[in-house]
Short mmCIF file of C-alpha atoms in Angstrom, two decimals:
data_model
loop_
_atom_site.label_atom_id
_atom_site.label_comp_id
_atom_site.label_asym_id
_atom_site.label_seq_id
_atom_site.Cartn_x
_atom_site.Cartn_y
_atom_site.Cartn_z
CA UNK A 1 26.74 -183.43 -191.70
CA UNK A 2 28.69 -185.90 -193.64
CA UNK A 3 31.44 -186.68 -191.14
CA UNK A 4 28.22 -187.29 -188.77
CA UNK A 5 26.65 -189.62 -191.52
CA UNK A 6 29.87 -191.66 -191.80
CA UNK A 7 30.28 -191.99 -187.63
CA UNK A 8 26.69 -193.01 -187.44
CA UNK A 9 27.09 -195.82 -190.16
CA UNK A 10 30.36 -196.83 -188.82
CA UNK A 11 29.14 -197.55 -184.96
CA UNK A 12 25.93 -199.11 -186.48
CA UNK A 13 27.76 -201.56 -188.54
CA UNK A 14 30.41 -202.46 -185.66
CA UNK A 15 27.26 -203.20 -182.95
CA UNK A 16 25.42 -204.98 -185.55
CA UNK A 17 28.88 -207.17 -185.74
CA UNK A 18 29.19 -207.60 -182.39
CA UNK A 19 25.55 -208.13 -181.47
CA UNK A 20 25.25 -210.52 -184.00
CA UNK A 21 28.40 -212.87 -182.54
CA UNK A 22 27.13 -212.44 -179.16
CA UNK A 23 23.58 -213.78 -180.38
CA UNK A 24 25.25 -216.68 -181.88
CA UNK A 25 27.14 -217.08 -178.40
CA UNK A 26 24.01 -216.89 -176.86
CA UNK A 27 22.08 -219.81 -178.73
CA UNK A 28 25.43 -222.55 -178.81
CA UNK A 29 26.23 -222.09 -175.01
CA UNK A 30 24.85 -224.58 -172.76
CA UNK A 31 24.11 -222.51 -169.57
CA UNK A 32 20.55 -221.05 -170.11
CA UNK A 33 19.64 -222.61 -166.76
CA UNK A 34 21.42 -223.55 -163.87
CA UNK A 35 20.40 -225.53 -161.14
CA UNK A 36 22.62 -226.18 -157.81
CA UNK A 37 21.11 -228.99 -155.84
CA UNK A 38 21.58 -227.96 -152.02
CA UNK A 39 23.49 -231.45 -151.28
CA UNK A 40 26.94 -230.99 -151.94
CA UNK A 41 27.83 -234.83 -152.70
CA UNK A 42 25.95 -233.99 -156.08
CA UNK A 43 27.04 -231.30 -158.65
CA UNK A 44 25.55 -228.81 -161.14
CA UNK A 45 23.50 -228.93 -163.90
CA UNK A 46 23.40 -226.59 -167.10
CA UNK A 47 20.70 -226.51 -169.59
CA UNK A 48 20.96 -224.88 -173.08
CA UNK A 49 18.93 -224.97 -176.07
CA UNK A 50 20.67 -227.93 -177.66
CA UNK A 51 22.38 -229.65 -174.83
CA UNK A 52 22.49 -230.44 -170.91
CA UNK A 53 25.58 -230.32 -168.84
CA UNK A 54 26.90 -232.39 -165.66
CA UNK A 55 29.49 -230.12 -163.48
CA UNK A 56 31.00 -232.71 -161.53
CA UNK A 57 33.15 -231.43 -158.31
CA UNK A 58 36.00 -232.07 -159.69
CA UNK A 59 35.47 -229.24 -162.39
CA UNK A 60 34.36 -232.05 -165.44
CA UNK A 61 31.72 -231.23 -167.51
CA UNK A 62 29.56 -233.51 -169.37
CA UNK A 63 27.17 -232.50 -171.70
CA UNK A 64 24.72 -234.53 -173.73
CA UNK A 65 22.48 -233.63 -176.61
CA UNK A 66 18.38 -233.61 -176.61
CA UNK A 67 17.60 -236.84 -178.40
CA UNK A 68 14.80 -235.06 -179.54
CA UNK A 69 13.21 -231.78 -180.31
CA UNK A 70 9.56 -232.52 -179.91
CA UNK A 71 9.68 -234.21 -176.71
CA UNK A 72 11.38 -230.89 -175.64
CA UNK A 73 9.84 -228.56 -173.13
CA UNK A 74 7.15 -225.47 -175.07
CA UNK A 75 9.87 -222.70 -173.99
CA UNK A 76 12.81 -224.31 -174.98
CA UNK A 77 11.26 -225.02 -178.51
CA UNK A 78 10.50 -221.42 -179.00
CA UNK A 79 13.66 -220.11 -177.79
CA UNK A 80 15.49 -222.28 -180.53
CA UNK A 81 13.03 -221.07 -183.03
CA UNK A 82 13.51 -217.48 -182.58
CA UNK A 83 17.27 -217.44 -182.05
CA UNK A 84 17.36 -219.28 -185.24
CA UNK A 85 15.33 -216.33 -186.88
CA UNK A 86 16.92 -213.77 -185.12
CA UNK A 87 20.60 -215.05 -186.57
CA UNK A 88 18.89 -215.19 -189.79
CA UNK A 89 17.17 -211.64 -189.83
CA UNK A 90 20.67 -210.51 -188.66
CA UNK A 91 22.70 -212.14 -191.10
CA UNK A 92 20.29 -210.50 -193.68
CA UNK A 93 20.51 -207.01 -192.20
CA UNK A 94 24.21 -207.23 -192.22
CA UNK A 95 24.53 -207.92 -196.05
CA UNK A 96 21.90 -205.12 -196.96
CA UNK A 97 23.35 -202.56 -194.63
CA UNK A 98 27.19 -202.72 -196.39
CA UNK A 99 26.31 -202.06 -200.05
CA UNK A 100 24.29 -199.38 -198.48
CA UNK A 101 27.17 -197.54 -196.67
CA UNK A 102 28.31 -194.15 -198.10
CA UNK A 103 31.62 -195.27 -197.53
CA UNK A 104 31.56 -198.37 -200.01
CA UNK A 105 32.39 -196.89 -203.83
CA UNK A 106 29.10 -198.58 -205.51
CA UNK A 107 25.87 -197.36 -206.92
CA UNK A 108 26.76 -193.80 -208.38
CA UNK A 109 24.46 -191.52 -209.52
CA UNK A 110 21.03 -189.64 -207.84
CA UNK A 111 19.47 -193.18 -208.32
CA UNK A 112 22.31 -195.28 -206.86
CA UNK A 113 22.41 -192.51 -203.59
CA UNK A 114 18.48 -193.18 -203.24
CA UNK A 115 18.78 -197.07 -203.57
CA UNK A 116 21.78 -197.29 -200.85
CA UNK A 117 20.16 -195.09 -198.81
CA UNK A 118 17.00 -197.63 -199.16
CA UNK A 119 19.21 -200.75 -198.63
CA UNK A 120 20.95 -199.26 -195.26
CA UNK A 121 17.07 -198.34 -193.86
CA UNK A 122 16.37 -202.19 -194.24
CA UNK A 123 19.44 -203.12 -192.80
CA UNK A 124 18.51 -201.10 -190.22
CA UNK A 125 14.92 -202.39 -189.66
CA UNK A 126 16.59 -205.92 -189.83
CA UNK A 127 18.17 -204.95 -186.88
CA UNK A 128 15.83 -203.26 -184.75
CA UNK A 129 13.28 -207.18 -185.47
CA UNK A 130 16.40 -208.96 -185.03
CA UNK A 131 16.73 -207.50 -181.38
CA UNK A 132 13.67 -207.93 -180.84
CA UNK A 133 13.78 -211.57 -182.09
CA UNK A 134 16.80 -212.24 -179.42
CA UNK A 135 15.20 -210.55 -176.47
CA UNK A 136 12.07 -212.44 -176.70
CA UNK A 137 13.10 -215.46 -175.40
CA UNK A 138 15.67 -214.69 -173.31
CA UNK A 139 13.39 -212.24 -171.66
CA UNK A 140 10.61 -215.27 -170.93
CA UNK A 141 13.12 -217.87 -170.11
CA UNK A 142 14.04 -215.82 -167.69
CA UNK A 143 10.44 -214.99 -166.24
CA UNK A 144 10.17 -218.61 -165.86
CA UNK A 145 13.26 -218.96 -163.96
CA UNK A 146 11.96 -216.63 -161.66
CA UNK A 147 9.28 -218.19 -161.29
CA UNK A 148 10.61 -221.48 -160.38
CA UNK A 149 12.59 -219.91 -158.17
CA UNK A 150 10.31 -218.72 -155.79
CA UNK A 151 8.06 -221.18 -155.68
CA UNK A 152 6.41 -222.57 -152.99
CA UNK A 153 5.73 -225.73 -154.31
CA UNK A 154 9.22 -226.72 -154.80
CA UNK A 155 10.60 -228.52 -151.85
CA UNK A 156 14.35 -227.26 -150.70
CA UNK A 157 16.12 -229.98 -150.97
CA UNK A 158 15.41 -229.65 -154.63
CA UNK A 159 17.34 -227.86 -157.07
CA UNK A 160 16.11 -224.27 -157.57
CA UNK A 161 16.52 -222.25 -161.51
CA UNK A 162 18.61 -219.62 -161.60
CA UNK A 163 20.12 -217.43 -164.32
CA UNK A 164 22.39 -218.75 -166.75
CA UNK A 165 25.46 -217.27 -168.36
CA UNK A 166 23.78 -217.22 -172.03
CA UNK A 167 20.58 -214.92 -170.45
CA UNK A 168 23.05 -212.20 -169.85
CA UNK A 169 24.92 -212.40 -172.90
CA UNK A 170 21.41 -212.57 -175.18
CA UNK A 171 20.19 -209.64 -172.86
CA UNK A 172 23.51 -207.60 -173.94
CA UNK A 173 22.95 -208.97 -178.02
CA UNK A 174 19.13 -207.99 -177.89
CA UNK A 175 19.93 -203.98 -176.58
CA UNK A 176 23.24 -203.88 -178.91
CA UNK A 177 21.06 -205.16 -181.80
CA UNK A 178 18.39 -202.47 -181.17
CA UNK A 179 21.39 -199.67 -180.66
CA UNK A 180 23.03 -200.74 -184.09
CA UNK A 181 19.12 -200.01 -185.87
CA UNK A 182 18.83 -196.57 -184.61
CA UNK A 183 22.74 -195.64 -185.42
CA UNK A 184 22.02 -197.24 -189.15
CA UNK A 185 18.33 -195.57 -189.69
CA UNK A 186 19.31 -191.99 -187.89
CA UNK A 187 22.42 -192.00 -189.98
CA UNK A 188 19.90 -191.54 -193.09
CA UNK A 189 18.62 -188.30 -191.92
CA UNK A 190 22.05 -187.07 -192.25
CA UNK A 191 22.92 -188.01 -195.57
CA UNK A 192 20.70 -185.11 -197.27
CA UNK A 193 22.13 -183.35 -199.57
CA UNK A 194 23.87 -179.87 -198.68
CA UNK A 195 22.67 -176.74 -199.47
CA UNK A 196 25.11 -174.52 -201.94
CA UNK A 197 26.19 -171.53 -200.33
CA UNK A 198 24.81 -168.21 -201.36
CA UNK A 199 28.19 -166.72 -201.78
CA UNK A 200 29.27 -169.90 -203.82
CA UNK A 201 26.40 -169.51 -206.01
CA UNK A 202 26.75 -165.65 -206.47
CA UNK A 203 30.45 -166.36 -207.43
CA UNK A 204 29.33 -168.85 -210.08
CA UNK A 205 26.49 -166.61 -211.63
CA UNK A 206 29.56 -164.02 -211.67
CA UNK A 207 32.07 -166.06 -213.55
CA UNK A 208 29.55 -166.81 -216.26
CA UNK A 209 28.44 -163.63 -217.02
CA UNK A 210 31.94 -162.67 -217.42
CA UNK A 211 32.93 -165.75 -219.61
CA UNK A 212 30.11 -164.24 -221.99
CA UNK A 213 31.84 -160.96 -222.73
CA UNK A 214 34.23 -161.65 -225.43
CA UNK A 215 30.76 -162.52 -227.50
CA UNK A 216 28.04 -160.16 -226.13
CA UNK A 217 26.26 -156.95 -227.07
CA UNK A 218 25.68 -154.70 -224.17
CA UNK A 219 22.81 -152.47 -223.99
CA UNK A 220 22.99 -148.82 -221.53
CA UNK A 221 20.09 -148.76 -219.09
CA UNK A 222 18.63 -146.03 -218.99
CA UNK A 223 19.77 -143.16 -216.18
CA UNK A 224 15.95 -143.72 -214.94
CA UNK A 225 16.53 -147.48 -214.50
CA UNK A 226 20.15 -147.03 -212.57
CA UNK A 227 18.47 -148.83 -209.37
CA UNK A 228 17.00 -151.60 -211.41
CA UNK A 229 15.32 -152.90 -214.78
CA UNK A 230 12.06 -154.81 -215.08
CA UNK A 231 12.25 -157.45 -217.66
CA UNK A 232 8.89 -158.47 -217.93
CA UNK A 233 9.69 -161.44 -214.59
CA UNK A 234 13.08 -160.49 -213.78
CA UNK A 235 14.44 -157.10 -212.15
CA UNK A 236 17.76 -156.49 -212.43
CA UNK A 237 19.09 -154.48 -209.49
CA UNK A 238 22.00 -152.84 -209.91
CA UNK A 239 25.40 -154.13 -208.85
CA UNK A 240 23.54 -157.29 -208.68
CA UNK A 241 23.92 -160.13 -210.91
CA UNK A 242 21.21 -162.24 -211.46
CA UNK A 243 20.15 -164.85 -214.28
CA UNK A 244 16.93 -165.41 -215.55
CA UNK A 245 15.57 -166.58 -219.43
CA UNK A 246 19.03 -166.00 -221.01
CA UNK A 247 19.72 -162.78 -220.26
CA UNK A 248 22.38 -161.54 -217.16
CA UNK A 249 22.47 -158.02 -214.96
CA UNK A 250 25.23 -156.30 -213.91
CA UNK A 251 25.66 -152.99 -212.42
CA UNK A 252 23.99 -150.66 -215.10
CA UNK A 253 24.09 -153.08 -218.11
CA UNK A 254 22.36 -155.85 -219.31
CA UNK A 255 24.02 -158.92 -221.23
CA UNK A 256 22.55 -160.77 -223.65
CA UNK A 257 24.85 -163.84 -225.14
CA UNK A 258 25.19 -163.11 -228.99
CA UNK A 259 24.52 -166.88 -229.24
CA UNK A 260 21.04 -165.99 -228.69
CA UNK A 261 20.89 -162.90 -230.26
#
């Protein structure tokens, strides 16, 4: 259970990483949408969230910044602001998730296990909104290149959208993202605590009783009472050792600590 545990927080936090770089990939790059005009004297143009591009012939590129963000197309304004939030919920979900790994030497005790085990469940929450927040807008940018792609309206001689290299590299962030949430919340459910064997906890009862012997009185059970010995809410069976209000069984005798005597 615990060597599951550790693989499940270990391939959470490397997606997470990854994702996370190839959302900020995703938002700098300048190739959202392409458009090829069909006359070849002319070349290619590249749109991003930030900047256009010029591919010359020649292999050049020129790229230019918006001059402005308002006077920006609707989709392009709310693809900037939720790959800025989705970078930000990831960041976030990143720096909760460590402190929360079993495998980082902080927060000992019952209480410190319960609040890392609290801290990598956000983390992992983080990361399940912060794919989501990625996906969004690659997802409708995308619908709308479509769109314009097969319209009717457009004349061919006109450039036509297609997909950029940034939709493919958000679609990969948004699905790693939302991989690296499960891994980080399902590791969680392995993190219980183990159940002591019954063997180890016969054993212990065992070496107690007999640790008591050098300062106990020992009182015969009766030949009747060979099989067992009711206590008042504790029968002691014979060659059985069991522990209950101070007093131990074993075999035929009963042991009762002189401390408490």
């Amino acid at each position: 259970m615990r060597s599951c545990m550790y693989a499940l927080e270990l391939l959470g936090m490397f997606f997470s990483i990854i994702a996370w770089l190839c959302s900020f990939a995703t938002a700098m790059i300048p190739t959202w949408i392409s458009h090829t005009p069909e006359l070849p004297s002319t070349g290619s143009y590249e749109y991003g969230l930030w900047e256009s591009c010029v591919i010359h012939e020649n292999g050049n590129m020129k790229c230019s910044t918006y001059g402005t963000v308002l006077g920006l197309p609707l989709h392009i304004q709310l693809a900037q602001a939720f790959m800025c939030l989705g970078l930000t919920t990831g960041v976030l979900g990143i720096l909760l998730s460590i402190p929360g790994l079993y495998l980082i030497n902080c927060c000992k005790g019952p209480e410190g296990q319960q609040a890392k085990r609290i801290m990598k469940i956000l983390g992992g929450i983080f990361y399940l909104l912060t794919g989501v927040e990625v996906l969004i807008p690659v997802s409708y940018i995308a619908h709308l290149t479509v769109q314009h792609f097969f319209d009717d309206s457009v004349s061919e001689m006109l450039s036509r959208s297609e997909f950029g290299d940034a939709l493919f590299c958000g679609w990969v962030a948004g699905f790693l993202h939302l991989l690296s949430g499960v891994l980080l919340v399902s590791s969680c459910f392995c993190s219980q605590r183990e159940p002591v064997p019954t063997t180890y906890r016969r054993q212990s009862v065992k070496a107690l009783a007999y640790s008591t012997k050098s300062t106990s009185e020992f009182v015969k059970v009766s030949p009747v009472f060979s099989r067992g010995l009711w206590t008042g809410n504790m029968l002691f069976l014979k060659d059985k050792l069991i522990q209950a209000n101070g007093l131990y069984g074993h075999g035929n005798y009963i042991i009762r600590p002189s401390k408490w005597c």
